[in-house]
Amino acid sequence: MSPQTRVRTAAALIAASALLPTVALAQSRAAQPAQSAVDVVSTTGTIQLEIRKGRLIRLADSVTAVFVADPAVADVQAQSPNILYVYGKRAGTTTIYAVDDRQQIVLRREVVVEHNVSRLQQVLASAAPGSGITVQSFDGGLIVKGSTPNAAIATELRDIAAGFIGEGETLVNRLSVAAPT
């Protein structure tokens, strides 16, 4: 073997040995089960959702039927025998059920759907900094409370909050205008 060939071979072996820890790490990661981005849930409890948002639920057992007690509040779909998708449609509370092929209940969960109150709070705080406006979601609407420095800001905040409610919902406006001092 010529000296040039020995140098190339040694360089190739050094480069390959540098990759061994990377290959070993990749093989060990491949051997580990993947972390799931969905929840494995128990058969009871509450699922909190915001309107127009959903959640995947991975079940330990296969199901053959799913249903929701109040389809106006939430929707549930079986994506596979072990994965359900629950979607919030309108503020309120309902229950979802899933049964197996023996008609045994595999899942019974209360679903509470609320408005995106945290986002609305951010928008209102941006529109009227320091005003301390609060928002509360209830079945069928929103309550907006607080004090504003003038009527124009109160009207603007009411209009912003109205954009967060759905058709047939109510906006309860408890905004007050601070009296000038």
PDB file of N, CA, C and O in Angstrom, residues 23-52:
ATOM      1  N   VAL A  23     -24.272   7.783  14.866  1.00  0.00           N
ATOM      2  CA  VAL A  23     -25.022   6.606  14.408  1.00  0.00           C
ATOM      3  C   VAL A  23     -25.593   5.868  15.611  1.00  0.00           C
ATOM      4  O   VAL A  23     -26.758   5.466  15.605  1.00  0.00           O
ATOM      5  N   ALA A  24     -24.801   5.694  16.681  1.00  0.00           N
ATOM      6  CA  ALA A  24     -25.285   5.003  17.873  1.00  0.00           C
ATOM      7  C   ALA A  24     -26.449   5.754  18.506  1.00  0.00           C
ATOM      8  O   ALA A  24     -27.443   5.145  18.923  1.00  0.00           O
ATOM      9  N   LEU A  25     -26.364   7.078  18.570  1.00  0.00           N
ATOM     10  CA  LEU A  25     -27.447   7.884  19.131  1.00  0.00           C
ATOM     11  C   LEU A  25     -28.714   7.745  18.289  1.00  0.00           C
ATOM     12  O   LEU A  25     -29.810   7.564  18.818  1.00  0.00           O
ATOM     13  N   ALA A  26     -28.571   7.802  16.975  1.00  0.00           N
ATOM     14  CA  ALA A  26     -29.735   7.661  16.088  1.00  0.00           C
ATOM     15  C   ALA A  26     -30.367   6.287  16.253  1.00  0.00           C
ATOM     16  O   ALA A  26     -31.592   6.152  16.286  1.00  0.00           O
ATOM     17  N   GLN A  27     -29.535   5.225  16.376  1.00  0.00           N
ATOM     18  CA  GLN A  27     -30.075   3.878  16.558  1.00  0.00           C
ATOM     19  C   GLN A  27     -30.784   3.747  17.899  1.00  0.00           C
ATOM     20  O   GLN A  27     -31.832   3.133  17.995  1.00  0.00           O
ATOM     21  N   SER A  28     -30.230   4.353  18.964  1.00  0.00           N
ATOM     22  CA  SER A  28     -30.887   4.256  20.270  1.00  0.00           C
ATOM     23  C   SER A  28     -32.204   5.016  20.270  1.00  0.00           C
ATOM     24  O   SER A  28     -33.167   4.601  20.878  1.00  0.00           O
ATOM     25  N   ARG A  29     -32.277   6.163  19.561  1.00  0.00           N
ATOM     26  CA  ARG A  29     -33.531   6.909  19.469  1.00  0.00           C
ATOM     27  C   ARG A  29     -34.567   6.135  18.675  1.00  0.00           C
ATOM     28  O   ARG A  29     -35.743   6.159  18.987  1.00  0.00           O
ATOM     29  N   ALA A  30     -34.126   5.454  17.636  1.00  0.00           N
ATOM     30  CA  ALA A  30     -35.056   4.672  16.822  1.00  0.00           C
ATOM     31  C   ALA A  30     -35.622   3.502  17.621  1.00  0.00           C
ATOM     32  O   ALA A  30     -36.755   3.088  17.412  1.00  0.00           O
ATOM     33  N   ALA A  31     -34.828   2.978  18.556  1.00  0.00           N
ATOM     34  CA  ALA A  31     -35.287   1.851  19.359  1.00  0.00           C
ATOM     35  C   ALA A  31     -36.286   2.275  20.427  1.00  0.00           C
ATOM     36  O   ALA A  31     -37.058   1.464  20.916  1.00  0.00           O
ATOM     37  N   GLN A  32     -36.273   3.574  20.802  1.00  0.00           N
ATOM     38  CA  GLN A  32     -37.197   4.049  21.819  1.00  0.00           C
ATOM     39  C   GLN A  32     -38.549   4.350  21.186  1.00  0.00           C
ATOM     40  O   GLN A  32     -38.619   4.813  20.053  1.00  0.00           O
ATOM     41  N   PRO A  33     -39.662   4.087  21.912  1.00  0.00           N
ATOM     42  CA  PRO A  33     -40.960   4.426  21.361  1.00  0.00           C
ATOM     43  C   PRO A  33     -41.094   5.941  21.221  1.00  0.00           C
ATOM     44  O   PRO A  33     -40.608   6.695  22.043  1.00  0.00           O
ATOM     45  N   ALA A  34     -41.755   6.358  20.150  1.00  0.00           N
ATOM     46  CA  ALA A  34     -41.954   7.786  19.898  1.00  0.00           C
ATOM     47  C   ALA A  34     -42.876   8.377  20.956  1.00  0.00           C
ATOM     48  O   ALA A  34     -43.832   7.742  21.380  1.00  0.00           O
ATOM     49  N   GLN A  35     -42.586   9.593  21.365  1.00  0.00           N
ATOM     50  CA  GLN A  35     -43.451  10.283  22.311  1.00  0.00           C
ATOM     51  C   GLN A  35     -44.688  10.759  21.561  1.00  0.00           C
ATOM     52  O   GLN A  35     -44.581  11.354  20.507  1.00  0.00           O
ATOM     53  N   SER A  36     -45.840  10.489  22.115  1.00  0.00           N
ATOM     54  CA  SER A  36     -47.089  10.849  21.466  1.00  0.00           C
ATOM     55  C   SER A  36     -47.454  12.296  21.747  1.00  0.00           C
ATOM     56  O   SER A  36     -47.282  12.783  22.847  1.00  0.00           O
ATOM     57  N   ALA A  37     -47.970  12.974  20.725  1.00  0.00           N
ATOM     58  CA  ALA A  37     -48.407  14.358  20.882  1.00  0.00           C
ATOM     59  C   ALA A  37     -49.858  14.424  21.341  1.00  0.00           C
ATOM     60  O   ALA A  37     -50.390  15.477  21.569  1.00  0.00           O
ATOM     61  N   VAL A  38     -50.508  13.266  21.440  1.00  0.00           N
ATOM     62  CA  VAL A  38     -51.898  13.236  21.876  1.00  0.00           C
ATOM     63  C   VAL A  38     -51.979  12.624  23.260  1.00  0.00           C
ATOM     64  O   VAL A  38     -51.056  11.980  23.721  1.00  0.00           O
ATOM     65  N   ASP A  39     -53.106  12.830  23.918  1.00  0.00           N
ATOM     66  CA  ASP A  39     -53.276  12.369  25.284  1.00  0.00           C
ATOM     67  C   ASP A  39     -53.848  10.959  25.321  1.00  0.00           C
ATOM     68  O   ASP A  39     -54.739  10.630  24.558  1.00  0.00           O
ATOM     69  N   VAL A  40     -53.317  10.134  26.214  1.00  0.00           N
ATOM     70  CA  VAL A  40     -53.982   8.891  26.570  1.00  0.00           C
ATOM     71  C   VAL A  40     -54.826   9.252  27.785  1.00  0.00           C
ATOM     72  O   VAL A  40     -54.311   9.732  28.783  1.00  0.00           O
ATOM     73  N   VAL A  41     -56.131   9.097  27.650  1.00  0.00           N
ATOM     74  CA  VAL A  41     -57.028   9.615  28.680  1.00  0.00           C
ATOM     75  C   VAL A  41     -57.696   8.499  29.462  1.00  0.00           C
ATOM     76  O   VAL A  41     -57.809   7.373  28.997  1.00  0.00           O
ATOM     77  N   SER A  42     -58.156   8.856  30.643  1.00  0.00           N
ATOM     78  CA  SER A  42     -58.934   7.916  31.440  1.00  0.00           C
ATOM     79  C   SER A  42     -60.377   7.935  30.924  1.00  0.00           C
ATOM     80  O   SER A  42     -60.718   8.712  30.042  1.00  0.00           O
ATOM     81  N   THR A  43     -61.224   7.106  31.503  1.00  0.00           N
ATOM     82  CA  THR A  43     -62.603   7.031  31.022  1.00  0.00           C
ATOM     83  C   THR A  43     -63.508   8.084  31.638  1.00  0.00           C
ATOM     84  O   THR A  43     -64.671   8.163  31.288  1.00  0.00           O
ATOM     85  N   THR A  44     -62.997   8.881  32.552  1.00  0.00           N
ATOM     86  CA  THR A  44     -63.802   9.956  33.138  1.00  0.00           C
ATOM     87  C   THR A  44     -62.965  11.217  33.253  1.00  0.00           C
ATOM     88  O   THR A  44     -61.744  11.173  33.161  1.00  0.00           O
ATOM     89  N   GLY A  45     -63.598  12.339  33.477  1.00  0.00           N
ATOM     90  CA  GLY A  45     -62.892  13.606  33.615  1.00  0.00           C
ATOM     91  C   GLY A  45     -63.485  14.647  32.690  1.00  0.00           C
ATOM     92  O   GLY A  45     -64.463  14.400  31.997  1.00  0.00           O
ATOM     93  N   THR A  46     -62.863  15.815  32.672  1.00  0.00           N
ATOM     94  CA  THR A  46     -63.361  16.925  31.877  1.00  0.00           C
ATOM     95  C   THR A  46     -62.353  17.312  30.813  1.00  0.00           C
ATOM     96  O   THR A  46     -61.157  17.367  31.080  1.00  0.00           O
ATOM     97  N   ILE A  47     -62.845  17.604  29.623  1.00  0.00           N
ATOM     98  CA  ILE A  47     -62.031  18.129  28.531  1.00  0.00           C
ATOM     99  C   ILE A  47     -62.405  19.598  28.375  1.00  0.00           C
ATOM    100  O   ILE A  47     -63.579  19.914  28.175  1.00  0.00           O
ATOM    101  N   GLN A  48     -61.431  20.468  28.486  1.00  0.00           N
ATOM    102  CA  GLN A  48     -61.648  21.909  28.306  1.00  0.00           C
ATOM    103  C   GLN A  48     -61.258  22.262  26.873  1.00  0.00           C
ATOM    104  O   GLN A  48     -60.161  21.932  26.437  1.00  0.00           O
ATOM    105  N   LEU A  49     -62.154  22.932  26.159  1.00  0.00           N
ATOM    106  CA  LEU A  49     -61.892  23.363  24.786  1.00  0.00           C
ATOM    107  C   LEU A  49     -62.306  24.811  24.610  1.00  0.00           C
ATOM    108  O   LEU A  49     -63.188  25.295  25.321  1.00  0.00           O
ATOM    109  N   GLU A  50     -61.706  25.449  23.643  1.00  0.00           N
ATOM    110  CA  GLU A  50     -62.172  26.758  23.212  1.00  0.00           C
ATOM    111  C   GLU A  50     -62.993  26.563  21.947  1.00  0.00           C
ATOM    112  O   GLU A  50     -62.820  25.570  21.225  1.00  0.00           O
ATOM    113  N   ILE A  51     -63.873  27.512  21.679  1.00  0.00           N
ATOM    114  CA  ILE A  51     -64.682  27.454  20.466  1.00  0.00           C
ATOM    115  C   ILE A  51     -63.751  27.432  19.254  1.00  0.00           C
ATOM    116  O   ILE A  51     -62.752  28.132  19.215  1.00  0.00           O
ATOM    117  N   ARG A  52     -64.083  26.592  18.284  1.00  0.00           N
ATOM    118  CA  ARG A  52     -63.339  26.423  17.037  1.00  0.00           C
ATOM    119  C   ARG A  52     -61.954  25.813  17.236  1.00  0.00           C
ATOM    120  O   ARG A  52     -61.075  25.962  16.402  1.00  0.00           O
TER     121      ARG A  52
END
